[in-house]
XYZ file of C-alpha atoms in Angstrom:
340
model
C 5.108 -131.562 -53.977
C 4.413 -133.534 -50.821
C 5.165 -136.791 -52.823
C 8.592 -135.217 -53.752
C 9.187 -134.524 -50.196
C 8.438 -138.109 -49.353
C 10.792 -139.222 -52.060
C 13.566 -137.193 -50.499
C 12.978 -138.809 -47.185
C 13.062 -142.270 -48.816
C 16.321 -141.578 -50.630
C 17.938 -140.197 -47.409
C 16.819 -143.426 -45.583
C 18.408 -145.485 -48.350
C 21.536 -143.483 -48.302
C 21.948 -144.203 -44.435
C 21.249 -147.751 -44.980
C 23.752 -148.176 -47.819
C 26.478 -146.420 -45.742
C 25.857 -148.928 -42.925
C 25.881 -151.948 -45.240
C 29.057 -150.926 -47.106
C 30.834 -150.770 -43.797
C 30.922 -154.520 -43.626
C 32.328 -156.404 -46.565
C 31.066 -159.605 -45.432
C 27.475 -158.902 -46.374
C 26.068 -160.726 -49.312
C 23.884 -159.669 -52.272
C 20.791 -161.103 -50.680
C 21.327 -158.897 -47.566
C 21.696 -155.806 -49.696
C 18.395 -156.789 -51.615
C 16.549 -157.213 -48.316
C 17.831 -153.873 -47.104
C 16.649 -152.199 -50.183
C 13.211 -153.905 -49.734
C 13.046 -152.652 -46.209
C 13.703 -149.096 -47.437
C 10.905 -149.459 -49.930
C 8.482 -150.800 -47.265
C 9.594 -147.992 -44.780
C 8.651 -145.370 -47.392
C 5.164 -143.706 -46.822
C 2.249 -144.982 -48.824
C 2.203 -141.777 -50.779
C 5.675 -142.608 -52.067
C 4.722 -146.061 -53.162
C 1.608 -144.764 -54.819
C 3.364 -141.905 -56.357
C 3.860 -141.303 -60.107
C 6.742 -142.590 -62.222
C 9.024 -139.695 -61.175
C 8.602 -140.088 -57.409
C 8.581 -143.811 -57.363
C 11.811 -143.929 -59.408
C 13.601 -142.352 -56.534
C 12.751 -145.276 -54.194
C 13.636 -147.743 -56.994
C 16.998 -145.898 -57.525
C 17.684 -146.103 -53.732
C 16.982 -149.760 -53.890
C 19.182 -150.015 -56.915
C 21.890 -148.245 -55.239
C 21.860 -150.748 -52.400
C 22.030 -153.629 -54.749
C 25.097 -152.183 -56.441
C 27.303 -152.911 -53.448
C 26.694 -156.596 -53.599
C 27.813 -157.395 -57.054
C 24.275 -158.275 -58.553
C 23.236 -155.007 -60.408
C 24.659 -151.453 -60.508
C 22.908 -148.214 -60.054
C 21.930 -148.110 -63.690
C 20.384 -151.621 -63.533
C 23.153 -153.319 -65.543
C 23.891 -156.855 -64.491
C 27.558 -157.439 -63.411
C 29.110 -160.704 -62.289
C 30.720 -160.762 -58.753
C 34.413 -161.186 -58.734
C 35.581 -164.284 -56.812
C 37.729 -163.624 -53.722
C 40.439 -165.936 -54.823
C 41.055 -164.095 -58.069
C 40.748 -160.509 -56.677
C 43.997 -158.673 -56.624
C 45.328 -158.129 -53.112
C 46.032 -154.585 -51.978
C 49.223 -154.522 -49.787
C 51.259 -151.748 -48.287
C 54.915 -152.549 -48.220
C 57.437 -150.847 -45.812
C 61.055 -151.758 -45.132
C 63.911 -150.404 -42.870
C 67.574 -151.161 -43.912
C 70.714 -150.396 -42.132
C 74.160 -150.801 -43.725
C 77.615 -149.814 -42.753
C 80.012 -148.299 -45.349
C 83.375 -146.792 -45.614
C 82.148 -143.585 -47.202
C 78.748 -142.658 -45.987
C 78.033 -139.936 -48.371
C 79.027 -142.007 -51.362
C 76.861 -144.908 -50.193
C 73.795 -142.605 -49.942
C 74.480 -141.138 -53.491
C 74.629 -144.752 -54.784
C 71.447 -145.727 -53.188
C 69.699 -142.664 -54.774
C 71.040 -143.808 -58.215
C 69.713 -147.366 -57.650
C 66.247 -146.211 -56.568
C 65.769 -143.666 -59.309
C 67.095 -146.143 -61.872
C 64.120 -148.376 -60.765
C 61.541 -145.561 -61.191
C 61.434 -144.503 -57.619
C 62.256 -141.262 -55.924
C 63.526 -139.662 -52.562
C 60.844 -138.595 -50.246
C 63.026 -137.571 -47.361
C 66.611 -137.255 -46.369
C 68.615 -136.461 -43.297
C 72.289 -136.479 -42.449
C 74.153 -135.841 -39.196
C 77.677 -135.995 -37.875
C 78.961 -137.209 -34.569
C 82.325 -138.233 -32.773
C 82.864 -141.416 -34.808
C 81.794 -140.147 -38.091
C 78.535 -139.230 -39.989
C 75.196 -140.789 -40.625
C 72.638 -140.660 -43.446
C 69.007 -141.518 -43.377
C 67.238 -141.555 -46.715
C 63.520 -142.540 -47.367
C 62.641 -143.834 -50.728
C 59.381 -144.461 -52.589
C 59.651 -147.302 -55.217
C 57.101 -149.276 -57.257
C 55.719 -152.247 -55.318
C 56.430 -154.680 -57.927
C 60.161 -153.663 -58.123
C 60.436 -153.349 -54.301
C 61.962 -156.657 -53.473
C 64.748 -156.267 -56.122
C 65.597 -152.819 -55.058
C 65.775 -153.825 -51.399
C 68.051 -156.648 -52.152
C 70.358 -154.500 -54.427
C 70.609 -151.853 -51.708
C 71.711 -154.330 -49.080
C 74.168 -155.911 -51.506
C 75.873 -152.969 -53.235
C 76.195 -150.304 -50.515
C 78.271 -151.960 -47.879
C 77.813 -154.380 -45.086
C 74.242 -155.070 -44.327
C 73.632 -154.694 -40.489
C 69.865 -155.150 -40.176
C 66.665 -155.274 -42.168
C 63.032 -155.253 -41.360
C 60.085 -155.709 -43.708
C 56.359 -155.212 -43.049
C 53.340 -155.963 -45.268
C 49.905 -154.643 -44.352
C 46.951 -156.133 -46.385
C 44.348 -153.535 -46.967
C 42.303 -155.278 -49.620
C 39.130 -155.105 -47.602
C 39.577 -151.509 -46.656
C 40.102 -150.673 -50.366
C 37.058 -152.462 -51.436
C 35.002 -150.832 -48.753
C 36.207 -147.388 -49.683
C 35.463 -148.108 -53.390
C 31.987 -149.319 -52.567
C 31.234 -146.275 -50.406
C 32.412 -143.938 -53.240
C 30.178 -145.655 -55.857
C 27.057 -145.471 -53.448
C 27.912 -141.801 -52.592
C 28.054 -140.852 -56.296
C 24.736 -142.725 -57.119
C 23.086 -140.950 -54.183
C 24.178 -137.635 -55.329
C 22.871 -138.137 -58.873
C 19.532 -138.947 -57.425
C 19.484 -135.895 -55.247
C 20.460 -133.691 -58.214
C 17.579 -135.202 -60.234
C 15.165 -134.303 -57.467
C 16.721 -130.841 -57.246
C 15.892 -130.225 -60.918
C 12.152 -131.253 -60.300
C 11.697 -129.421 -57.101
C 9.360 -126.320 -57.290
C 9.211 -124.798 -53.869
C 12.007 -122.941 -52.058
C 11.722 -125.117 -48.961
C 12.191 -128.322 -50.941
C 15.096 -126.683 -52.873
C 16.896 -125.664 -49.687
C 16.353 -129.031 -48.176
C 17.819 -130.973 -51.101
C 20.673 -128.490 -51.502
C 21.510 -129.105 -47.842
C 21.507 -132.893 -48.378
C 23.643 -132.504 -51.500
C 26.241 -130.419 -49.640
C 26.514 -133.030 -46.837
C 26.824 -135.836 -49.424
C 29.344 -134.021 -51.344
C 31.588 -133.436 -48.272
C 31.250 -137.193 -47.465
C 32.234 -138.050 -51.045
C 35.244 -135.806 -51.040
C 36.478 -137.533 -47.805
C 35.994 -141.017 -49.163
C 37.773 -140.134 -52.412
C 40.738 -138.704 -50.419
C 40.944 -141.888 -48.508
C 40.686 -143.733 -51.829
C 43.672 -141.836 -53.258
C 45.731 -142.316 -50.188
C 45.287 -146.027 -50.237
C 46.033 -146.163 -53.947
C 49.329 -144.278 -53.423
C 50.295 -146.467 -50.426
C 49.674 -149.702 -52.210
C 51.288 -148.599 -55.461
C 54.562 -147.525 -53.858
C 56.550 -149.208 -51.315
C 58.392 -147.214 -48.645
C 62.120 -147.994 -47.919
C 64.004 -146.192 -45.151
C 67.770 -146.664 -45.552
C 70.181 -145.776 -42.663
C 73.953 -145.629 -43.652
C 76.437 -145.769 -40.744
C 80.193 -145.604 -40.905
C 82.171 -148.917 -40.486
C 82.652 -150.003 -36.894
C 86.347 -149.349 -35.682
C 88.086 -152.268 -33.934
C 88.389 -151.836 -30.233
C 91.947 -152.228 -29.096
C 92.682 -154.964 -26.501
C 93.538 -153.762 -23.053
C 97.198 -154.195 -22.190
C 98.094 -156.521 -19.250
C 99.861 -154.769 -16.353
C 103.583 -155.796 -16.188
C 105.528 -156.652 -12.982
C 109.119 -157.080 -11.858
C 112.107 -154.789 -11.372
C 111.979 -152.938 -14.627
C 108.240 -152.298 -14.211
C 108.978 -150.886 -10.672
C 111.780 -148.696 -12.142
C 109.631 -147.265 -14.761
C 106.873 -146.550 -12.360
C 109.188 -144.816 -9.964
C 110.763 -142.631 -12.779
C 107.204 -141.811 -13.895
C 106.291 -140.836 -10.260
C 109.542 -138.714 -9.984
C 108.726 -136.863 -13.297
C 105.216 -136.260 -12.260
C 106.369 -134.937 -8.813
C 108.825 -132.680 -10.438
C 106.223 -131.366 -12.903
C 103.899 -130.611 -10.041
C 106.668 -128.848 -8.063
C 107.664 -126.769 -11.008
C 104.001 -125.988 -11.620
C 103.404 -124.893 -7.996
C 106.705 -122.740 -8.133
C 105.707 -121.148 -11.346
C 102.299 -120.194 -9.935
C 103.779 -118.764 -6.734
C 106.729 -117.015 -8.263
C 104.803 -113.848 -9.334
C 103.406 -113.547 -5.840
C 106.733 -114.058 -4.134
C 108.206 -111.210 -6.261
C 105.559 -108.886 -5.272
C 105.762 -109.830 -1.516
C 109.605 -109.501 -1.721
C 109.325 -105.958 -3.199
C 106.802 -104.954 -0.510
C 108.914 -106.442 2.342
C 112.110 -104.565 1.077
C 110.075 -101.253 0.989
C 108.938 -101.808 4.444
C 112.408 -102.677 5.754
C 114.101 -99.650 4.275
C 111.298 -97.312 5.596
C 111.691 -98.694 8.995
C 115.504 -98.229 9.236
C 115.157 -94.724 7.886
C 112.544 -93.835 10.699
C 114.804 -95.257 13.398
C 117.704 -93.234 12.422
C 115.731 -90.147 12.548
C 114.368 -90.957 15.976
C 117.874 -91.627 17.679
C 119.407 -88.633 19.878
C 122.588 -86.817 18.811
C 125.837 -87.787 20.908
C 127.276 -84.916 23.383
C 130.704 -83.037 22.644
C 133.826 -84.424 24.739
C 137.502 -83.131 25.003
C 140.151 -85.258 23.272
C 141.256 -88.052 25.528
C 145.007 -87.486 24.885
C 144.984 -83.770 26.108
C 145.859 -83.347 29.717
C 143.878 -81.120 32.146
C 145.582 -78.039 33.510
C 145.020 -79.043 37.150
C 146.208 -82.439 36.780
C 149.881 -82.932 37.896
C 152.178 -84.472 35.518
C 153.584 -87.946 36.393
C 157.338 -88.239 36.192
C 158.675 -91.772 35.948
C 161.246 -92.900 38.525
C 164.148 -95.026 37.738
C 164.782 -97.916 40.005
C 167.668 -97.683 42.210
C 170.512 -100.383 42.602
C 172.483 -100.851 45.845
C 175.491 -103.078 46.158
C 175.526 -105.382 49.041
C 178.196 -105.048 51.672
């Protein structure tokens, strides 16, 4: 079983080399072949001199390395490399469109009808209201092949197009890299499973199962990335923003001058002053009423207290009644004498 252990080590080394080589898409088939040869040379002599079963592991590892270059696949079948100029490009399309419409809600509904009619769907929708109207933001997913026509129809049928921005990200190399990694990981897993079926000792079984678990986790991550790239390249993303129509800004009036302008200004000043005075009076009137009532109460109370505090006048005889000891005055008539 030591030969089987050497085979596992050789297969693990081949897997590491394959992962490193598949990270760079500029490598050629000859480089992959030389990498496989180096793996075979790096294997211990026992692995090279092993029987058909153990030796097939090293050969399979070398074959897995060759499968990334386009010469032969893991099964040894010959396949012709695809010329770069004829390979289909993988591009992620995104666009942001802003339009102005009289009815924002109706324009958003019209956009949904256009996209669903083209085979797309709504992935996100938001709406908000503000002082000058409402706003709608809708994100669509549409087939990449129909994306240019849908974008043009949205800008033409919804209202006045205000702005548009388009981005195209070429991910052809990344897609090819991930596809190559997935194929290599699957081939490596198949070889590990073959070794597991031939292992007889518990230590060897545990070691191979640990390697299989790690390779399965790597394969799942690669497949998830592969699915994500496939979805992004198959469907374009269009973000539509619908705004209300812009209102015309009124022109500022020029200030007038002359006698009539001064008369109007004076009249407005008089009216404003009168309004201010009446406002102040209305605010003070309740307080004045309260102060007046209090002042009247204090005045009445003060007068009443003064009357109570004043002394009573003494009793005197009548002025026209004569006293007993007072002699009466008899009037004397004037005398007349005749001259001699």
